[in-house]
Amino acid sequence: MNLIKLFETQRVLDDRIIKEKGLEGQDLLPMKILALQVELGELANEWRGFKFWSENQKSNTFYPCLDCGGGGHDFIKNCVSCDGTGKGGNPLLEEYVDCLHFILSIGLTIGSTNPRVEFPITGGRSKEFTTVRFNECLRFANLLLDDDYYDLLFQYFMDLGYMLGFTWGQIEQAYYAKNQINHERQATGY
């Protein structure tokens, strides 16, 4: 994963948003941290592993294509939107890269764009380890306003990606796809 390129890509989006929304000179860090916390909650919700009260603790890693309804065809040929697979996307991965956007943006804001990352650092993918990693990411996000916990947050978040079953390549590809969507949203007044 090319972190320099990821940070530069995020910088372009952040600069665009700041300019187009007239946010120059404003302290956006508290809002970025809150946005990250919300996205971490959405990611946990798609993971579902913490829902001890539910029969369904399986991660949401697939939603059907909206154009073909998940059937993979449009009655004449393979669906051009999903290439005939019926898959519309991976909500778990999409929420993960939403978090990554805010983590990169926070790094740009606080001037930390070279975090040390070893992927993975964990020894397992159990529900218990993954729950702990989610809680640690939330805890370090809370501490970003007062102390320098950014490197730990970044490391633990990358580790969480491994625990959720993602590779560097999947994360990077999904990040760039979502970044393009974010630019399109800015162009259409999202």
Coordinates of N, CA, C and O in Angstrom, one line a residue:
M1 N 0.9 -1.2 0.0 CA 0.0 0.0 0.0 C 0.9 1.2 0.0 O 1.8 1.3 0.8
N2 N 0.6 2.1 -0.9 CA 1.4 3.3 -1.0 C 0.8 4.5 -0.2 O -0.1 5.1 -0.7
L3 N 1.3 4.6 1.0 CA 0.7 5.6 1.9 C 0.9 7.0 1.5 O 0.0 7.9 1.6
I4 N 2.0 7.3 0.8 CA 2.3 8.7 0.3 C 1.2 9.0 -0.7 O 0.6 10.1 -0.7
K5 N 0.9 8.1 -1.6 CA -0.1 8.4 -2.6 C -1.5 8.5 -2.0 O -2.3 9.4 -2.4
L6 N -1.8 7.7 -1.0 CA -3.1 7.8 -0.3 C -3.3 9.1 0.3 O -4.3 9.8 0.2
F7 N -2.2 9.6 1.1 CA -2.3 10.9 1.7 C -2.5 12.0 0.7 O -3.2 13.0 0.9
E8 N -1.7 11.9 -0.4 CA -1.8 13.0 -1.4 C -3.2 13.0 -2.1 O -3.8 14.0 -2.4
T9 N -3.8 11.8 -2.3 CA -5.1 11.7 -2.9 C -6.1 12.3 -1.9 O -7.0 13.0 -2.4
Q10 N -6.0 12.0 -0.7 CA -6.9 12.6 0.3 C -6.7 14.1 0.4 O -7.7 14.8 0.6
R11 N -5.5 14.6 0.3 CA -5.2 16.0 0.4 C -6.0 16.8 -0.7 O -6.6 17.8 -0.5
V12 N -6.0 16.2 -1.9 CA -6.7 16.8 -3.0 C -8.2 16.9 -2.7 O -8.9 18.0 -2.9
L13 N -8.8 15.8 -2.2 CA -10.2 15.9 -1.8 C -10.5 16.9 -0.7 O -11.4 17.7 -0.8
D14 N -9.7 16.8 0.3 CA -9.9 17.8 1.5 C -9.8 19.2 1.0 O -10.6 20.0 1.4
D15 N -8.7 19.5 0.2 CA -8.6 20.9 -0.3 C -9.8 21.3 -1.1 O -10.2 22.5 -1.0
R16 N -10.3 20.4 -1.9 CA -11.5 20.8 -2.7 C -12.7 21.1 -1.8 O -13.4 22.1 -2.0
I17 N -12.9 20.2 -0.8 CA -14.0 20.4 0.1 C -13.9 21.7 0.8 O -14.9 22.5 0.9
I18 N -12.7 22.0 1.3 CA -12.5 23.2 2.1 C -12.7 24.5 1.2 O -13.4 25.4 1.6
K19 N -12.2 24.4 0.0 CA -12.4 25.6 -0.9 C -13.8 25.7 -1.3 O -14.4 26.9 -1.2
E20 N -14.5 24.7 -1.8 CA -15.8 24.8 -2.3 C -16.9 25.0 -1.2 O -17.9 25.6 -1.5
K21 N -16.6 24.6 0.0 CA -17.5 24.9 1.1 C -17.2 26.1 1.9 O -17.9 26.4 2.9
G22 N -16.1 26.8 1.5 CA -15.7 28.1 2.2 C -15.3 27.8 3.7 O -15.6 28.6 4.6
L23 N -14.5 26.8 3.9 CA -14.1 26.4 5.2 C -12.6 26.8 5.6 O -12.1 26.3 6.6
E24 N -12.0 27.6 4.8 CA -10.7 28.0 5.0 C -10.5 28.6 6.4 O -11.3 29.4 6.8
G25 N -9.5 28.2 7.1 CA -9.1 28.8 8.4 C -10.0 28.2 9.6 O -9.7 28.6 10.7
Q26 N -10.9 27.3 9.3 CA -11.7 26.7 10.4 C -11.0 25.5 10.9 O -10.4 24.7 10.2
D27 N -11.2 25.3 12.2 CA -10.7 24.1 12.9 C -11.6 22.9 12.7 O -12.7 22.8 13.3
L28 N -11.3 22.1 11.7 CA -12.2 21.0 11.4 C -11.9 19.7 12.1 O -12.6 18.7 12.0
L29 N -10.8 19.7 12.9 CA -10.4 18.4 13.6 C -11.5 17.8 14.5 O -11.7 16.6 14.3
P30 N -12.1 18.6 15.3 CA -13.2 17.9 16.1 C -14.3 17.3 15.3 O -14.7 16.2 15.6
M31 N -14.7 17.9 14.2 CA -15.7 17.3 13.3 C -15.2 16.1 12.6 O -15.9 15.1 12.4
K32 N -13.9 16.1 12.2 CA -13.3 15.0 11.5 C -13.2 13.8 12.5 O -13.5 12.6 12.1
I33 N -12.9 14.0 13.7 CA -12.8 13.0 14.7 C -14.2 12.4 15.0 O -14.4 11.2 15.1
L34 N -15.2 13.2 15.1 CA -16.6 12.7 15.3 C -17.0 11.9 14.1 O -17.6 10.9 14.3
A35 N -16.7 12.4 12.9 CA -17.1 11.7 11.7 C -16.4 10.3 11.7 O -17.1 9.3 11.3
L36 N -15.2 10.3 12.1 CA -14.5 9.0 12.2 C -15.1 8.0 13.2 O -15.3 6.9 12.9
Q37 N -15.5 8.6 14.3 CA -16.2 7.7 15.3 C -17.5 7.2 14.8 O -17.8 6.0 15.0
V38 N -18.3 8.0 14.1 CA -19.5 7.6 13.5 C -19.3 6.5 12.5 O -19.9 5.5 12.5
E39 N -18.3 6.7 11.6 CA -17.9 5.7 10.6 C -17.4 4.4 11.2 O -17.8 3.3 10.7
L40 N -16.7 4.5 12.3 CA -16.3 3.3 13.0 C -17.5 2.5 13.6 O -17.5 1.3 13.5
G41 N -18.5 3.2 14.0 CA -19.7 2.6 14.5 C -20.4 2.0 13.3 O -21.0 0.8 13.5
E42 N -20.5 2.6 12.2 CA -21.1 2.0 11.0 C -20.4 0.8 10.6 O -21.0 -0.2 10.2
L43 N -19.1 0.8 10.6 CA -18.2 -0.3 10.3 C -18.5 -1.5 11.2 O -18.7 -2.6 10.8
A44 N -18.6 -1.2 12.5 CA -18.9 -2.3 13.5 C -20.3 -2.8 13.2 O -20.5 -4.1 13.3
N45 N -21.2 -2.0 12.9 CA -22.6 -2.5 12.6 C -22.6 -3.4 11.4 O -23.3 -4.4 11.4
E46 N -21.8 -3.2 10.4 CA -21.7 -4.1 9.2 C -21.0 -5.4 9.6 O -21.2 -6.4 9.0
W47 N -20.0 -5.3 10.5 CA -19.3 -6.5 11.0 C -20.2 -7.4 11.7 O -20.2 -8.6 11.6
R48 N -21.0 -6.9 12.6 CA -22.0 -7.6 13.4 C -21.5 -8.6 14.5 O -22.3 -9.1 15.2
G49 N -20.2 -8.8 14.5 CA -19.6 -9.7 15.5 C -19.9 -9.4 16.9 O -19.8 -10.3 17.8
F50 N -20.1 -8.2 17.3 CA -20.4 -7.8 18.7 C -21.8 -8.0 19.1 O -22.1 -7.9 20.3
K51 N -22.7 -8.4 18.2 CA -24.1 -8.5 18.5 C -24.4 -9.8 19.1 O -25.1 -10.7 18.5
F52 N -24.0 -10.0 20.3 CA -24.2 -11.3 21.1 C -25.6 -11.6 21.2 O -26.0 -12.8 21.4
W53 N -26.5 -10.7 21.1 CA -28.0 -11.0 21.3 C -28.6 -11.4 20.0 O -29.8 -11.8 20.0
S54 N -27.9 -11.4 18.9 CA -28.5 -11.7 17.6 C -28.1 -13.1 17.1 O -27.0 -13.5 17.3
E55 N -29.0 -13.7 16.4 CA -28.7 -15.0 15.7 C -27.8 -14.7 14.5 O -27.0 -15.6 14.1
N56 N -27.9 -13.5 13.9 CA -27.1 -13.2 12.7 C -25.9 -12.4 13.2 O -26.0 -11.2 13.3
Q57 N -24.8 -13.0 13.3 CA -23.5 -12.3 13.6 C -22.6 -12.3 12.4 O -21.4 -12.0 12.6
K58 N -23.1 -12.7 11.3 CA -22.3 -12.7 10.1 C -22.1 -11.3 9.5 O -23.1 -10.6 9.4
S59 N -20.9 -11.0 9.1 CA -20.6 -9.7 8.5 C -21.4 -9.5 7.2 O -21.6 -10.5 6.4
N60 N -21.8 -8.3 7.0 CA -22.4 -7.9 5.7 C -21.4 -7.6 4.7 O -20.8 -6.5 4.7
T61 N -21.1 -8.6 3.8 CA -20.0 -8.4 2.9 C -20.5 -8.4 1.4 O -19.8 -8.5 0.5
F62 N -21.8 -8.4 1.3 CA -22.4 -8.4 0.0 C -23.8 -7.8 0.0 O -24.6 -8.0 0.9
Y63 N -24.0 -6.9 -1.0 CA -25.4 -6.5 -1.3 C -25.6 -6.7 -2.7 O -24.7 -6.5 -3.6
P64 N -26.9 -7.0 -3.1 CA -27.1 -7.3 -4.5 C -27.1 -6.0 -5.4 O -27.3 -4.9 -4.9
C65 N -26.7 -6.3 -6.6 CA -26.7 -5.2 -7.6 C -28.1 -4.6 -7.7 O -29.1 -5.3 -7.8
L66 N -28.1 -3.3 -7.7 CA -29.4 -2.6 -7.8 C -30.0 -2.7 -9.2 O -31.3 -2.7 -9.4
D67 N -29.2 -2.8 -10.2 CA -29.7 -2.9 -11.6 C -30.4 -4.2 -12.0 O -31.4 -4.2 -12.6
C68 N -29.8 -5.3 -11.5 CA -30.4 -6.6 -11.9 C -31.0 -7.3 -10.7 O -31.5 -8.4 -10.8
G69 N -31.0 -6.6 -9.5 CA -31.6 -7.2 -8.3 C -30.8 -8.4 -7.8 O -31.4 -9.2 -7.0
G70 N -29.6 -8.5 -8.1 CA -28.8 -9.6 -7.6 C -28.8 -10.9 -8.5 O -28.2 -11.8 -8.2
G71 N -29.6 -10.8 -9.6 CA -29.7 -12.0 -10.4 C -28.6 -12.2 -11.4 O -28.4 -13.2 -11.9
G72 N -27.9 -11.1 -11.6 CA -26.7 -11.1 -12.5 C -27.1 -11.0 -14.0 O -26.2 -11.0 -14.9
H73 N -28.3 -10.8 -14.3 CA -28.7 -10.6 -15.7 C -29.9 -9.6 -15.8 O -30.5 -9.2 -14.8
D74 N -30.1 -9.1 -17.0 CA -31.2 -8.2 -17.2 C -32.2 -8.8 -18.3 O -32.8 -8.0 -19.0
F75 N -32.3 -10.1 -18.2 CA -33.2 -10.9 -19.1 C -32.8 -11.0 -20.5 O -33.3 -11.7 -21.3
I76 N -31.8 -10.2 -21.0 CA -31.3 -10.3 -22.3 C -29.8 -10.8 -22.3 O -29.4 -11.7 -23.0
K77 N -29.0 -10.2 -21.4 CA -27.6 -10.5 -21.4 C -27.1 -10.3 -19.9 O -27.9 -9.9 -19.1
N78 N -25.9 -10.5 -19.7 CA -25.4 -10.3 -18.3 C -25.5 -8.8 -18.0 O -25.3 -7.9 -18.8
C79 N -25.8 -8.5 -16.7 CA -25.9 -7.2 -16.3 C -24.6 -6.4 -16.4 O -23.5 -6.9 -16.0
V80 N -24.6 -5.2 -17.1 CA -23.4 -4.5 -17.3 C -22.9 -3.8 -16.0 O -21.7 -3.5 -15.9
S81 N -23.8 -3.6 -15.0 CA -23.4 -2.9 -13.8 C -22.6 -3.9 -12.9 O -21.6 -3.4 -12.3
C82 N -22.9 -5.1 -12.8 CA -22.2 -6.1 -12.0 C -21.4 -7.1 -12.7 O -20.9 -8.0 -12.1
D83 N -21.4 -7.0 -14.0 CA -20.7 -8.0 -14.9 C -21.3 -9.4 -14.8 O -20.5 -10.4 -14.9
G84 N -22.5 -9.5 -14.5 CA -23.2 -10.8 -14.4 C -23.0 -11.5 -13.0 O -23.5 -12.6 -12.9
T85 N -22.3 -10.9 -12.1 CA -22.1 -11.5 -10.8 C -23.3 -11.4 -9.8 O -23.4 -12.2 -8.9
G86 N -24.1 -10.4 -10.0 CA -25.2 -10.1 -9.1 C -24.8 -9.3 -7.9 O -25.6 -8.9 -7.1
K87 N -23.5 -9.1 -7.7 CA -22.9 -8.4 -6.6 C -22.9 -6.9 -6.8 O -22.3 -6.5 -7.8
G88 N -23.5 -6.2 -5.8 CA -23.5 -4.7 -5.9 C -22.3 -4.1 -5.2 O -22.0 -3.0 -5.4
G89 N -21.8 -4.8 -4.3 CA -20.6 -4.3 -3.5 C -20.5 -5.0 -2.2 O -21.2 -5.9 -1.8
N90 N -19.5 -4.5 -1.4 CA -19.2 -5.1 -0.1 C -19.4 -4.0 0.9 O -18.5 -3.1 1.1
P91 N -20.5 -3.9 1.6 CA -20.7 -2.9 2.6 C -19.7 -2.8 3.7 O -19.4 -1.7 4.2
L92 N -19.2 -3.9 4.1 CA -18.1 -3.9 5.2 C -16.9 -3.2 4.7 O -16.3 -2.3 5.4
L93 N -16.4 -3.5 3.5 CA -15.2 -2.9 2.9 C -15.5 -1.4 2.7 O -14.7 -0.5 2.9
E94 N -16.7 -1.1 2.2 CA -17.1 0.3 1.9 C -17.0 1.2 3.2 O -16.5 2.3 3.2
E95 N -17.5 0.6 4.3 CA -17.5 1.3 5.6 C -16.0 1.5 6.1 O -15.7 2.5 6.7
Y96 N -15.2 0.4 5.8 CA -13.8 0.5 6.2 C -13.1 1.6 5.5 O -12.4 2.4 6.2
V97 N -13.3 1.8 4.2 CA -12.6 2.8 3.5 C -13.2 4.2 3.8 O -12.5 5.2 3.7
D98 N -14.5 4.3 4.2 CA -15.0 5.5 4.7 C -14.2 6.0 6.0 O -13.9 7.2 6.1
C99 N -13.9 5.0 6.8 CA -13.1 5.3 8.0 C -11.7 5.8 7.6 O -11.2 6.8 8.1
L100 N -11.1 5.1 6.6 CA -9.8 5.4 6.2 C -9.7 6.8 5.6 O -8.8 7.5 5.9
H101 N -10.8 7.3 4.9 CA -10.8 8.6 4.4 C -10.6 9.6 5.6 O -9.8 10.6 5.5
F102 N -11.3 9.4 6.7 CA -11.2 10.3 7.8 C -9.9 10.2 8.5 O -9.4 11.2 9.0
I103 N -9.4 9.0 8.6 CA -8.1 8.8 9.3 C -7.0 9.5 8.5 O -6.2 10.2 9.1
L104 N -7.0 9.4 7.2 CA -6.0 10.1 6.4 C -6.2 11.6 6.5 O -5.3 12.4 6.6
S105 N -7.5 12.1 6.5 CA -7.8 13.5 6.6 C -7.3 14.0 8.0 O -6.7 15.1 8.0
I106 N -7.5 13.3 9.0 CA -7.0 13.7 10.3 C -5.5 13.8 10.3 O -4.9 14.7 10.9
G107 N -4.8 12.8 9.7 CA -3.4 12.8 9.7 C -2.9 14.1 8.9 O -1.9 14.7 9.4
L108 N -3.6 14.5 7.9 CA -3.2 15.7 7.2 C -3.4 16.9 8.0 O -2.6 17.8 8.1
T109 N -4.5 16.9 8.8 CA -4.8 18.1 9.7 C -3.8 18.2 10.8 O -3.3 19.4 11.1
I110 N -3.3 17.1 11.4 CA -2.4 17.2 12.5 C -0.9 17.1 12.1 O 0.0 17.2 12.9
G111 N -0.7 17.0 10.7 CA 0.7 16.9 10.2 C 1.4 15.6 10.4 O 2.6 15.6 10.5
S112 N 0.6 14.5 10.5 CA 1.2 13.2 10.7 C 0.8 12.4 9.4 O -0.2 11.7 9.4
T113 N 1.7 12.4 8.5 CA 1.4 11.7 7.2 C 2.4 10.6 6.9 O 2.6 10.1 5.8
N114 N 3.1 10.1 7.9 CA 4.1 9.1 7.8 C 4.0 8.1 8.9 O 5.0 7.8 9.6
P115 N 2.8 7.5 9.2 CA 2.7 6.6 10.3 C 3.4 5.3 10.1 O 3.5 4.9 8.9
R116 N 3.9 4.7 11.1 CA 4.6 3.4 11.1 C 3.5 2.4 11.0 O 2.6 2.3 11.8
V117 N 3.5 1.5 10.0 CA 2.5 0.5 9.8 C 3.1 -0.8 9.5 O 4.0 -0.9 8.6
E118 N 2.8 -1.8 10.3 CA 3.1 -3.2 10.1 C 1.8 -3.9 9.9 O 0.9 -3.8 10.7
F119 N 1.6 -4.7 8.8 CA 0.3 -5.3 8.5 C 0.5 -6.7 8.4 O 1.3 -7.2 7.5
P120 N -0.1 -7.6 9.2 CA -0.9 -7.3 10.4 C 0.0 -7.4 11.6 O 1.1 -7.9 11.6
I121 N -0.5 -6.9 12.7 CA 0.2 -7.1 14.0 C -0.5 -8.1 14.9 O 0.0 -8.4 15.9
T122 N -1.7 -8.5 14.5 CA -2.5 -9.4 15.4 C -2.1 -10.8 15.1 O -1.6 -11.2 14.1
G123 N -2.5 -11.6 16.1 CA -2.3 -13.1 15.9 C -3.6 -13.8 15.5 O -3.6 -15.0 15.3
G124 N -4.7 -13.1 15.4 CA -5.9 -13.8 15.0 C -7.0 -12.9 14.6 O -6.9 -11.7 14.5
R125 N -8.1 -13.6 14.2 CA -9.3 -12.9 13.7 C -10.5 -13.2 14.5 O -11.6 -13.1 14.0
S126 N -10.4 -13.6 15.7 CA -11.6 -14.0 16.5 C -12.4 -12.8 16.8 O -12.0 -11.7 16.7
K127 N -13.7 -13.1 17.2 CA -14.6 -12.0 17.5 C -14.1 -11.2 18.7 O -14.2 -10.0 18.7
E128 N -13.5 -11.9 19.6 CA -13.0 -11.2 20.8 C -11.8 -10.2 20.5 O -11.8 -9.1 20.9
F129 N -10.9 -10.7 19.7 CA -9.8 -9.8 19.2 C -10.3 -8.7 18.4 O -9.8 -7.5 18.6
T130 N -11.2 -8.9 17.5 CA -11.8 -7.9 16.6 C -12.5 -6.9 17.5 O -12.4 -5.7 17.2
T131 N -13.3 -7.3 18.4 CA -14.0 -6.4 19.3 C -13.1 -5.5 20.1 O -13.3 -4.3 20.2
V132 N -12.0 -6.1 20.6 CA -11.0 -5.3 21.3 C -10.4 -4.3 20.3 O -10.2 -3.1 20.7
R133 N -10.1 -4.7 19.1 CA -9.5 -3.7 18.1 C -10.4 -2.6 17.8 O -10.0 -1.4 17.7
F134 N -11.7 -2.9 17.6 CA -12.7 -1.8 17.4 C -12.7 -0.8 18.6 O -12.6 0.4 18.4
N135 N -12.7 -1.3 19.8 CA -12.7 -0.5 21.0 C -11.4 0.4 21.1 O -11.5 1.5 21.5
E136 N -10.3 -0.2 20.7 CA -9.0 0.5 20.8 C -9.0 1.6 19.7 O -8.6 2.8 20.0
C137 N -9.6 1.4 18.5 CA -9.6 2.4 17.5 C -10.5 3.6 18.0 O -10.2 4.7 17.8
L138 N -11.6 3.2 18.6 CA -12.5 4.3 19.1 C -11.8 5.1 20.3 O -11.9 6.3 20.3
R139 N -11.1 4.3 21.1 CA -10.4 5.0 22.2 C -9.4 6.0 21.7 O -9.3 7.1 22.2
F140 N -8.5 5.5 20.8 CA -7.5 6.4 20.3 C -8.1 7.5 19.5 O -7.5 8.6 19.5
A141 N -9.2 7.3 18.8 CA -9.8 8.4 18.1 C -10.3 9.5 19.1 O -10.1 10.7 18.9
N142 N -10.8 9.1 20.3 CA -11.1 10.0 21.3 C -10.0 10.8 21.8 O -10.1 12.0 22.2
L143 N -8.8 10.2 21.8 CA -7.6 10.8 22.4 C -6.9 11.8 21.4 O -6.0 12.5 21.8
L144 N -7.3 11.8 20.2 CA -6.6 12.6 19.2 C -6.7 14.1 19.5 O -5.8 14.8 19.0
L145 N -7.7 14.5 20.2 CA -7.8 16.0 20.4 C -6.8 16.5 21.4 O -6.3 17.6 21.4
D146 N -6.3 15.6 22.3 CA -5.4 16.0 23.4 C -4.0 15.5 23.3 O -3.1 16.2 23.7
D147 N -3.8 14.3 22.7 CA -2.5 13.7 22.7 C -2.2 13.1 21.3 O -3.1 13.0 20.5
D148 N -1.0 12.7 21.1 CA -0.6 12.2 19.8 C -0.7 10.7 19.8 O 0.2 9.9 20.1
Y149 N -1.9 10.2 19.5 CA -2.2 8.8 19.4 C -2.4 8.4 18.0 O -2.9 7.3 17.7
Y150 N -2.1 9.2 17.0 CA -2.4 9.0 15.7 C -1.7 7.7 15.1 O -2.4 6.9 14.5
D151 N -0.4 7.5 15.4 CA 0.2 6.4 14.9 C -0.4 5.1 15.4 O -0.5 4.1 14.7
L152 N -0.8 5.1 16.7 CA -1.4 3.9 17.2 C -2.8 3.6 16.6 O -3.1 2.5 16.2
L153 N -3.5 4.7 16.4 CA -4.8 4.6 15.7 C -4.6 4.0 14.3 O -5.3 3.1 13.9
F154 N -3.7 4.6 13.6 CA -3.5 4.1 12.2 C -3.1 2.6 12.2 O -3.6 1.8 11.4
Q155 N -2.1 2.3 13.1 CA -1.7 0.9 13.1 C -2.8 -0.1 13.5 O -3.0 -1.1 12.8
Y156 N -3.6 0.3 14.5 CA -4.7 -0.6 14.9 C -5.8 -0.6 13.9 O -6.4 -1.7 13.7
F157 N -6.0 0.4 13.2 CA -7.0 0.4 12.2 C -6.6 -0.5 11.0 O -7.4 -1.2 10.4
M158 N -5.3 -0.4 10.6 CA -4.8 -1.3 9.6 C -4.9 -2.7 10.0 O -5.3 -3.6 9.2
D159 N -4.6 -3.0 11.3 CA -4.8 -4.3 11.8 C -6.2 -4.8 11.8 O -6.5 -5.9 11.5
L160 N -7.1 -3.9 12.1 CA -8.6 -4.2 12.1 C -8.9 -4.6 10.7 O -9.7 -5.6 10.5
G161 N -8.4 -4.0 9.7 CA -8.7 -4.4 8.3 C -8.3 -5.8 8.0 O -9.0 -6.6 7.4
Y162 N -7.1 -6.2 8.5 CA -6.7 -7.6 8.4 C -7.7 -8.5 9.1 O -8.0 -9.6 8.6
M163 N -8.1 -8.1 10.3 CA -9.0 -8.9 11.1 C -10.3 -9.1 10.4 O -11.0 -10.1 10.5
L164 N -10.7 -8.1 9.6 CA -12.0 -8.2 8.9 C -11.8 -8.9 7.6 O -12.8 -9.2 6.8
G165 N -10.6 -9.3 7.2 CA -10.3 -10.2 6.1 C -9.9 -9.5 4.8 O -9.9 -10.0 3.7
F166 N -9.5 -8.2 5.0 CA -9.1 -7.4 3.8 C -7.6 -7.5 3.5 O -6.8 -7.6 4.5
T167 N -7.2 -7.4 2.3 CA -5.8 -7.3 1.9 C -5.5 -5.8 1.6 O -6.4 -5.0 1.5
W168 N -4.2 -5.5 1.6 CA -3.7 -4.2 1.2 C -4.3 -3.8 -0.1 O -4.8 -2.7 -0.3
G169 N -4.3 -4.7 -1.1 CA -4.8 -4.4 -2.4 C -6.3 -4.1 -2.4 O -6.7 -3.1 -3.1
Q170 N -7.1 -4.8 -1.7 CA -8.5 -4.6 -1.6 C -8.8 -3.2 -1.0 O -9.7 -2.5 -1.5
I171 N -8.1 -2.9 0.1 CA -8.3 -1.6 0.8 C -7.9 -0.5 -0.2 O -8.7 0.5 -0.3
E172 N -6.8 -0.6 -0.8 CA -6.4 0.5 -1.7 C -7.3 0.7 -2.9 O -7.7 1.8 -3.2
Q173 N -7.7 -0.4 -3.5 CA -8.6 -0.3 -4.6 C -10.0 0.3 -4.2 O -10.5 1.2 -4.9
A174 N -10.5 -0.2 -3.1 CA -11.8 0.4 -2.6 C -11.7 1.8 -2.2 O -12.6 2.6 -2.4
Y175 N -10.5 2.2 -1.6 CA -10.3 3.6 -1.2 C -10.4 4.5 -2.5 O -11.1 5.5 -2.5
Y176 N -9.7 4.2 -3.5 CA -9.7 5.0 -4.7 C -11.0 5.0 -5.4 O -11.4 6.1 -5.9
A177 N -11.7 3.9 -5.4 CA -13.1 3.9 -5.9 C -14.0 4.9 -5.1 O -14.8 5.6 -5.7
K178 N -13.9 4.8 -3.8 CA -14.8 5.7 -3.0 C -14.3 7.1 -3.1 O -15.1 8.1 -3.1
N179 N -13.0 7.4 -3.3 CA -12.5 8.7 -3.4 C -13.1 9.4 -4.7 O -13.5 10.5 -4.7
Q180 N -13.2 8.6 -5.7 CA -13.8 9.1 -7.0 C -15.3 9.4 -6.8 O -15.8 10.4 -7.2
I181 N -16.0 8.5 -6.0 CA -17.4 8.8 -5.7 C -17.5 10.1 -4.9 O -18.4 10.9 -5.1
N182 N -16.6 10.3 -3.9 CA -16.6 11.5 -3.1 C -16.4 12.8 -4.0 O -17.1 13.8 -3.7
H183 N -15.6 12.7 -5.0 CA -15.4 13.8 -5.9 C -16.7 14.1 -6.7 O -17.1 15.2 -6.9
E184 N -17.3 13.0 -7.2 CA -18.5 13.1 -7.9 C -19.6 13.7 -7.1 O -20.4 14.6 -7.5
R185 N -19.7 13.3 -5.8 CA -20.7 13.9 -4.9 C -20.4 15.4 -4.7 O -21.4 16.2 -4.6
Q186 N -19.2 15.8 -4.6 CA -18.9 17.3 -4.5 C -19.4 18.0 -5.7 O -19.9 19.1 -5.6
A187 N -19.2 17.4 -6.9 CA -19.6 18.0 -8.1 C -21.1 18.2 -8.3 O -21.6 19.0 -9.0
T188 N -21.8 17.3 -7.6 CA -23.3 17.3 -7.7 C -24.0 17.9 -6.5 O -25.2 17.7 -6.3
G189 N -23.2 18.5 -5.6 CA -23.9 19.2 -4.5 C -24.3 18.3 -3.3 O -25.2 18.6 -2.6
Y190 N -23.6 17.2 -3.1 CA -23.9 16.3 -2.0 C -23.9 17.0 -0.7 O -23.1 17.8 -0.3

